Amino acid sequence: MAQHRVIVVGGGLAGLAASVRIAEAGLPVDLFSMVPVKRSHSVCAQGGINACNDVARQQGYSEYQHFDETIYGGDFLADQPPVLEMTNWAPKIIDLLDRMGVPFNRSPEGRRDLRLFGGSLFKRTHFAGATTGQQLLYALDEQTRRYEVEGKVNKYEFWEFLWPVITGEGDARRCVGIVAQDLRTMQIRAFRADAVIMATGGCGLVFGKSTNSIICTGGAASRCYQAGAWYANPEMIQVHPTAIPGADKCRLMSESARGEGGRVWVPRKKGDTRAPRDIPDAERYYFLEERYPKYGNLVTRDIATREIFSICVDDAMGVGGENVVYLDLTHKDPDYLTRKLGGILEIYEKFVGEDPRKVPMKIFPAVHYSMGGLWTTYARGAFRPGAPAGEHKSGSLPPVGTALGVGMRYGAHENMRTNITGLYAFGEVNFAFHGANRLGANALLSCLFDGLFSGVSVVNYVREGEPAAKPAESLPAEVFDACVRQETAKADRLLATAAQGPGGPETNPYVIAREMGEEMTAASTVVKSGPRLEQAAAKIASLRERFSRVRLEDAAAWSNQSLSFTRALGDMLILAQIIIRAGAMRKESRGAHYRVDYPDRNDAEFMKTTCAAYDPGAADPHQITYRPIDADLVAPRARTYGKVDG
Amino acid sequence: MTTHAPRSKPVAGRKIRVTIKRAEGPGKPFRWETFEVAPEPGGNIISLLQKIAADPVTVEGRRSTPVVWDSGCLEEVCGACTMVINGRVRQSCSCLVDDIAPNPGDEISLEPMTKFPVVRDLWVDRARLFDTLKRLKAWVPIDGTYALGPGPTETAGQQAVRYVLSTCMSCGCCLEACPQFNLETDETRWDKSFIGAQGFSQARLFNDHATGAQLKSDRLGVLSAQGGIADCGNAQNCVKVCPKDIPLTESIGAIGRAVTLHAIAKWFSGRS
């Protein structure tokens, strides 16, 4: 009998959840990660994970309302059925994490504590201090290690994914493995698999400084795109409202700071030089609370970001005339803050040198999350209402229950599969669930949901689909060898440039990367415009030209990080092109995508998924089209979050 | 430790010297290289290394290669970028240049950790750390991922204790500082080698969980064998260098008591 195998690329929450689920079903997993999986970027998630719970339920909340909030939060760009399935699953996922030993904060009675988060008026966010992502990742890391000991998961840590191995043409394409490189020995080799799951996260590094880890280049997703996988909604990049600007990165200051009562303000008087605590309440402008009395500081991220940006850039009311506003927790009890938010307060203290329990924090928005990503499909579930519902009012009966499979069909082979058979995308690297803006504390949920729910789809595909008749291990070696040759040639070409000696800033990969990040941040984040994006497109084209002449300063055949970085830079430049192109083509404003020249949402033309396909043979390789979305569960409505004028 | 020395005012526009202990690979000779760098205001060791990578020219004017180092989150929560800075083991992301080199000409020395084999330059291979977690069965043995309801309840007090233990990011600072923990490149000897504070503390974390305690006896068996708690010399260096302020000496005490009780119970039950 054929020995089937599954490859998971990426060991963050999505990749580990998938690994555990698949190993549990009896299929061996080869898990690839550029870092020891315990150091994956999921550790940086702070605030929490959303799920309907008993308390919120008795206040009128429901899984369905969580669904409605997520669709509204995403500004009606997400396909709706998968979101319904995810929010229905959320309470089960919390229970599972609880069983794994995640130290969720507890109420006085010993139950799981809850906090408020953006985009909701109900406490539905579960948390472990202010390092929830770390705690969740560790729980999954431990379960994965257990399967590793049992021989069901085989880890390849410090290995970099280079290319998906794909057989066939057109609709008959099938992914049968990967080519990867050992980042220590630099060995490049192919690995066969009956299914490949990409769980490689977002692409924050395209913007230079972001809240992302150094490994979040988007390189892996870009390589899949170049190999024929579609990339959807690249223009949808979340800029988090509250981060600490830094020389090497911007450090996240979690939304939970506002969830626990943090207030955002600037002095009412421009250029007020008084220390923040010397400014009386009446002379402080709590602009989010005044403009959004209903949600206050807990408006969604895109809105908070634009308001902060506008206060600083348009109104020049930033603290000390700089691009900074206060995030103030000093009115709260210091012990309470330590218990609920210790982890993030410590980050602020260590990196800024001030105690946020005593002095308001100085923050500014920073690139944070990629709503867009590899395009994925799904099998629709059973719920098909005759007509889409309006806004769901809390306390009213949801139009559908929480039975398994109302949103997505459980176990269907195509759930979260890309346009290539056998190639799946889980977690932040896919484009599902979050539409044009992600709600805080929904990311950890979508990662885990993908791994647990669609992991079963992968198992079924391997056992019942193409691999059942034709396992990867039975395929001729040539298709694998060809990919290895292709990747070896790429690496050799880059390494050979080191012999030419340094070429100066023009061809220095680190300089090109910095210029790319600065341009992308300036042109394609909080505020975009057609002319500015056009300018950015020209800049990125010139950087790509310079990249074609790039020179490494390290020719080492052992642990050569310059090679890995430079190779990823080439892939990031390609992503940058589609981020800009898609942003220029989407002539409307929706969620995180705000065009000054098209400030309104335009559902008739653009309530559609942007879909980029790569054709290496074409003069213009980026083919961008629009695909309809499944939006018949909830009707689009104006997204105001109760804004008042003035 | 999170104590902050009062910051002297850093001199703007200054240049400082960064001396780095480098090696081309495992077992290759070490060499020292010094670079002159103008730090950015508020910058950390990572931003210095990034500057050097973009233009790796030593103070002697010799063109070298970008320094190789391990890093990830850059906000002291992943543990990757641990190294020895001015003789003290810590994360390079949370080490601010303004704090340790505020004046022109100040020197900073960077060395790889010594208790783990060097991969290249400042990058070391900490696989043994994760192997320890296997050795100690540092997980909760759940009955699979099916929906089976919530986990055991615990008090807020119990959660507070477990949470702190669970913030261990496997950075290895406690092991680098430990006089009993030594470099061991032979993987086959890891299961007899000293476990060290991170392992003791993780064992306590899982022993203290209602379901995790199912494996308590297995863990205590390992902890009472060669390389276990008896080898701890109680130097208490570990707790002083832990970046997360994990009460490692409390964990060592708790494991010591548990191992003693385990031994007595075994003696009374007549099983070896």
PDB file of C-alpha atoms in Angstrom, chain A residues 411-561:
ATOM      1  CA  GLY A 411     -14.411  17.366   4.848  1.00  0.00           C
ATOM      2  CA  ALA A 412     -14.933  18.491   1.233  1.00  0.00           C
ATOM      3  CA  HIS A 413     -11.665  18.186  -0.664  1.00  0.00           C
ATOM      4  CA  GLU A 414     -11.621  21.757  -1.912  1.00  0.00           C
ATOM      5  CA  ASN A 415     -11.896  23.636   1.374  1.00  0.00           C
ATOM      6  CA  MET A 416      -9.111  26.256   1.480  1.00  0.00           C
ATOM      7  CA  ARG A 417      -7.504  24.779  -1.599  1.00  0.00           C
ATOM      8  CA  THR A 418      -5.844  27.092  -4.105  1.00  0.00           C
ATOM      9  CA  ASN A 419      -6.657  26.936  -7.815  1.00  0.00           C
ATOM     10  CA  ILE A 420      -4.109  24.099  -8.023  1.00  0.00           C
ATOM     11  CA  THR A 421      -5.232  20.632  -6.908  1.00  0.00           C
ATOM     12  CA  GLY A 422      -3.309  19.407  -3.879  1.00  0.00           C
ATOM     13  CA  LEU A 423      -2.040  22.896  -2.946  1.00  0.00           C
ATOM     14  CA  TYR A 424      -3.807  24.394   0.073  1.00  0.00           C
ATOM     15  CA  ALA A 425      -3.386  27.695   1.929  1.00  0.00           C
ATOM     16  CA  PHE A 426      -4.240  28.064   5.628  1.00  0.00           C
ATOM     17  CA  GLY A 427      -4.074  31.036   7.972  1.00  0.00           C
ATOM     18  CA  GLU A 428      -2.919  34.548   7.111  1.00  0.00           C
ATOM     19  CA  VAL A 429      -1.431  33.420   3.797  1.00  0.00           C
ATOM     20  CA  ASN A 430      -4.891  32.877   2.330  1.00  0.00           C
ATOM     21  CA  PHE A 431      -7.393  35.626   1.560  1.00  0.00           C
ATOM     22  CA  ALA A 432     -10.465  34.122   3.206  1.00  0.00           C
ATOM     23  CA  PHE A 433     -12.550  35.386   6.148  1.00  0.00           C
ATOM     24  CA  HIS A 434     -11.398  38.959   6.716  1.00  0.00           C
ATOM     25  CA  GLY A 435     -12.498  40.786   3.571  1.00  0.00           C
ATOM     26  CA  ALA A 436     -11.208  44.344   3.417  1.00  0.00           C
ATOM     27  CA  ASN A 437     -10.424  44.651   7.125  1.00  0.00           C
ATOM     28  CA  ARG A 438      -9.818  42.099   9.841  1.00  0.00           C
ATOM     29  CA  LEU A 439     -11.411  42.451  13.255  1.00  0.00           C
ATOM     30  CA  GLY A 440      -9.005  42.283  16.166  1.00  0.00           C
ATOM     31  CA  ALA A 441      -8.740  38.815  17.733  1.00  0.00           C
ATOM     32  CA  ASN A 442     -10.159  37.108  14.643  1.00  0.00           C
ATOM     33  CA  ALA A 443      -6.732  36.177  13.222  1.00  0.00           C
ATOM     34  CA  LEU A 444      -5.817  33.515  15.763  1.00  0.00           C
ATOM     35  CA  LEU A 445      -9.300  32.136  15.225  1.00  0.00           C
ATOM     36  CA  SER A 446      -8.991  31.884  11.449  1.00  0.00           C
ATOM     37  CA  CYS A 447      -5.571  30.213  11.695  1.00  0.00           C
ATOM     38  CA  LEU A 448      -6.827  27.539  14.063  1.00  0.00           C
ATOM     39  CA  PHE A 449     -10.081  27.107  12.206  1.00  0.00           C
ATOM     40  CA  ASP A 450      -8.275  26.507   8.921  1.00  0.00           C
ATOM     41  CA  GLY A 451      -5.985  23.922  10.469  1.00  0.00           C
ATOM     42  CA  LEU A 452      -8.697  22.048  12.316  1.00  0.00           C
ATOM     43  CA  PHE A 453     -11.565  22.305   9.835  1.00  0.00           C
ATOM     44  CA  SER A 454      -9.806  22.168   6.482  1.00  0.00           C
ATOM     45  CA  GLY A 455      -7.078  19.842   7.752  1.00  0.00           C
ATOM     46  CA  VAL A 456      -9.753  17.155   7.501  1.00  0.00           C
ATOM     47  CA  SER A 457     -10.364  18.171   3.894  1.00  0.00           C
ATOM     48  CA  VAL A 458      -6.708  17.543   3.115  1.00  0.00           C
ATOM     49  CA  VAL A 459      -6.867  14.103   4.721  1.00  0.00           C
ATOM     50  CA  ASN A 460      -9.939  13.218   2.668  1.00  0.00           C
ATOM     51  CA  TYR A 461      -8.377  14.506  -0.542  1.00  0.00           C
ATOM     52  CA  VAL A 462      -5.263  12.408   0.004  1.00  0.00           C
ATOM     53  CA  ARG A 463      -7.272   9.266   0.733  1.00  0.00           C
ATOM     54  CA  GLU A 464     -10.036   9.707  -1.824  1.00  0.00           C
ATOM     55  CA  GLY A 465      -8.738  12.086  -4.501  1.00  0.00           C
ATOM     56  CA  GLU A 466      -5.980  11.877  -7.096  1.00  0.00           C
ATOM     57  CA  PRO A 467      -3.319  10.648  -4.638  1.00  0.00           C
ATOM     58  CA  ALA A 468      -5.374   7.509  -3.923  1.00  0.00           C
ATOM     59  CA  ALA A 469      -4.898   6.348  -7.510  1.00  0.00           C
ATOM     60  CA  LYS A 470      -1.543   7.955  -8.115  1.00  0.00           C
ATOM     61  CA  PRO A 471       0.431   8.636  -4.957  1.00  0.00           C
ATOM     62  CA  ALA A 472       3.247  11.174  -5.147  1.00  0.00           C
ATOM     63  CA  GLU A 473       5.778   8.492  -4.320  1.00  0.00           C
ATOM     64  CA  SER A 474       4.899   6.665  -7.560  1.00  0.00           C
ATOM     65  CA  LEU A 475       5.589   9.640  -9.851  1.00  0.00           C
ATOM     66  CA  PRO A 476       8.698   9.785 -12.049  1.00  0.00           C
ATOM     67  CA  ALA A 477      11.632  11.699 -10.603  1.00  0.00           C
ATOM     68  CA  GLU A 478      11.996  14.092 -13.536  1.00  0.00           C
ATOM     69  CA  VAL A 479       9.373  16.636 -12.431  1.00  0.00           C
ATOM     70  CA  PHE A 480      11.056  16.910  -9.025  1.00  0.00           C
ATOM     71  CA  ASP A 481      14.562  17.027 -10.476  1.00  0.00           C
ATOM     72  CA  ALA A 482      13.565  19.813 -12.872  1.00  0.00           C
ATOM     73  CA  CYS A 483      12.377  21.987  -9.986  1.00  0.00           C
ATOM     74  CA  VAL A 484      15.559  21.324  -8.051  1.00  0.00           C
ATOM     75  CA  ARG A 485      17.595  22.361 -11.106  1.00  0.00           C
ATOM     76  CA  GLN A 486      15.537  25.539 -11.470  1.00  0.00           C
ATOM     77  CA  GLU A 487      16.042  26.544  -7.824  1.00  0.00           C
ATOM     78  CA  THR A 488      19.708  25.580  -7.802  1.00  0.00           C
ATOM     79  CA  ALA A 489      20.276  27.751 -10.860  1.00  0.00           C
ATOM     80  CA  LYS A 490      18.555  30.706  -9.181  1.00  0.00           C
ATOM     81  CA  ALA A 491      20.675  30.327  -6.063  1.00  0.00           C
ATOM     82  CA  ASP A 492      23.882  29.862  -8.057  1.00  0.00           C
ATOM     83  CA  ARG A 493      23.177  32.980 -10.100  1.00  0.00           C
ATOM     84  CA  LEU A 494      22.802  35.072  -6.939  1.00  0.00           C
ATOM     85  CA  LEU A 495      25.839  33.533  -5.263  1.00  0.00           C
ATOM     86  CA  ALA A 496      27.957  34.161  -8.357  1.00  0.00           C
ATOM     87  CA  THR A 497      27.311  37.919  -8.089  1.00  0.00           C
ATOM     88  CA  ALA A 498      29.462  38.020  -4.953  1.00  0.00           C
ATOM     89  CA  ALA A 499      32.561  37.494  -7.118  1.00  0.00           C
ATOM     90  CA  GLN A 500      31.919  40.851  -8.837  1.00  0.00           C
ATOM     91  CA  GLY A 501      32.608  42.706  -5.614  1.00  0.00           C
ATOM     92  CA  PRO A 502      30.311  45.321  -4.079  1.00  0.00           C
ATOM     93  CA  GLY A 503      28.424  47.460  -6.554  1.00  0.00           C
ATOM     94  CA  GLY A 504      27.370  50.231  -4.192  1.00  0.00           C
ATOM     95  CA  PRO A 505      23.880  51.186  -2.999  1.00  0.00           C
ATOM     96  CA  GLU A 506      22.433  50.826  -6.497  1.00  0.00           C
ATOM     97  CA  THR A 507      22.768  47.029  -6.380  1.00  0.00           C
ATOM     98  CA  ASN A 508      22.885  46.406  -2.632  1.00  0.00           C
ATOM     99  CA  PRO A 509      20.001  44.121  -1.595  1.00  0.00           C
ATOM    100  CA  TYR A 510      19.587  45.762   1.810  1.00  0.00           C
ATOM    101  CA  VAL A 511      19.389  49.223   0.233  1.00  0.00           C
ATOM    102  CA  ILE A 512      16.887  48.051  -2.391  1.00  0.00           C
ATOM    103  CA  ALA A 513      14.793  46.473   0.388  1.00  0.00           C
ATOM    104  CA  ARG A 514      14.811  49.687   2.403  1.00  0.00           C
ATOM    105  CA  GLU A 515      13.737  51.762  -0.589  1.00  0.00           C
ATOM    106  CA  MET A 516      10.969  49.279  -1.373  1.00  0.00           C
ATOM    107  CA  GLY A 517       9.669  49.456   2.202  1.00  0.00           C
ATOM    108  CA  GLU A 518       9.719  53.243   2.306  1.00  0.00           C
ATOM    109  CA  GLU A 519       7.946  53.568  -1.023  1.00  0.00           C
ATOM    110  CA  MET A 520       5.286  50.973  -0.198  1.00  0.00           C
ATOM    111  CA  THR A 521       4.588  52.565   3.187  1.00  0.00           C
ATOM    112  CA  ALA A 522       4.347  56.049   1.692  1.00  0.00           C
ATOM    113  CA  ALA A 523       2.179  55.129  -1.290  1.00  0.00           C
ATOM    114  CA  SER A 524       0.093  52.129  -0.395  1.00  0.00           C
ATOM    115  CA  THR A 525      -0.994  52.089   3.246  1.00  0.00           C
ATOM    116  CA  VAL A 526      -3.388  54.441   5.052  1.00  0.00           C
ATOM    117  CA  VAL A 527      -4.207  56.813   2.226  1.00  0.00           C
ATOM    118  CA  LYS A 528      -3.816  55.970  -1.449  1.00  0.00           C
ATOM    119  CA  SER A 529      -4.428  57.850  -4.675  1.00  0.00           C
ATOM    120  CA  GLY A 530      -4.260  56.946  -8.337  1.00  0.00           C
ATOM    121  CA  PRO A 531      -1.364  59.294  -9.181  1.00  0.00           C
ATOM    122  CA  ARG A 532       0.672  58.283  -6.122  1.00  0.00           C
ATOM    123  CA  LEU A 533       0.204  54.574  -6.869  1.00  0.00           C
ATOM    124  CA  GLU A 534       1.295  55.186 -10.436  1.00  0.00           C
ATOM    125  CA  GLN A 535       4.449  56.823  -9.126  1.00  0.00           C
ATOM    126  CA  ALA A 536       5.015  53.842  -6.796  1.00  0.00           C
ATOM    127  CA  ALA A 537       4.590  51.410  -9.688  1.00  0.00           C
ATOM    128  CA  ALA A 538       7.382  53.202 -11.539  1.00  0.00           C
ATOM    129  CA  LYS A 539       9.586  53.137  -8.450  1.00  0.00           C
ATOM    130  CA  ILE A 540       9.061  49.404  -7.888  1.00  0.00           C
ATOM    131  CA  ALA A 541       9.767  48.746 -11.577  1.00  0.00           C
ATOM    132  CA  SER A 542      13.070  50.594 -11.220  1.00  0.00           C
ATOM    133  CA  LEU A 543      13.870  48.607  -8.079  1.00  0.00           C
ATOM    134  CA  ARG A 544      13.175  45.394  -9.978  1.00  0.00           C
ATOM    135  CA  GLU A 545      15.543  46.519 -12.682  1.00  0.00           C
ATOM    136  CA  ARG A 546      18.183  47.227 -10.049  1.00  0.00           C
ATOM    137  CA  PHE A 547      17.441  43.866  -8.469  1.00  0.00           C
ATOM    138  CA  SER A 548      18.287  42.173 -11.776  1.00  0.00           C
ATOM    139  CA  ARG A 549      21.810  43.527 -11.190  1.00  0.00           C
ATOM    140  CA  VAL A 550      21.851  42.846  -7.451  1.00  0.00           C
ATOM    141  CA  ARG A 551      25.146  41.844  -5.849  1.00  0.00           C
ATOM    142  CA  LEU A 552      25.609  39.675  -2.787  1.00  0.00           C
ATOM    143  CA  GLU A 553      28.448  40.376  -0.400  1.00  0.00           C
ATOM    144  CA  ASP A 554      28.655  36.806   0.809  1.00  0.00           C
ATOM    145  CA  ALA A 555      29.476  33.813  -1.392  1.00  0.00           C
ATOM    146  CA  ALA A 556      29.567  31.302   1.481  1.00  0.00           C
ATOM    147  CA  ALA A 557      28.249  27.824   0.778  1.00  0.00           C
ATOM    148  CA  TRP A 558      27.298  27.466   4.451  1.00  0.00           C
ATOM    149  CA  SER A 559      24.517  29.289   6.343  1.00  0.00           C
ATOM    150  CA  ASN A 560      24.352  32.124   3.851  1.00  0.00           C
ATOM    151  CA  GLN A 561      21.604  34.435   5.117  1.00  0.00           C
TER     152      GLN A 561
END
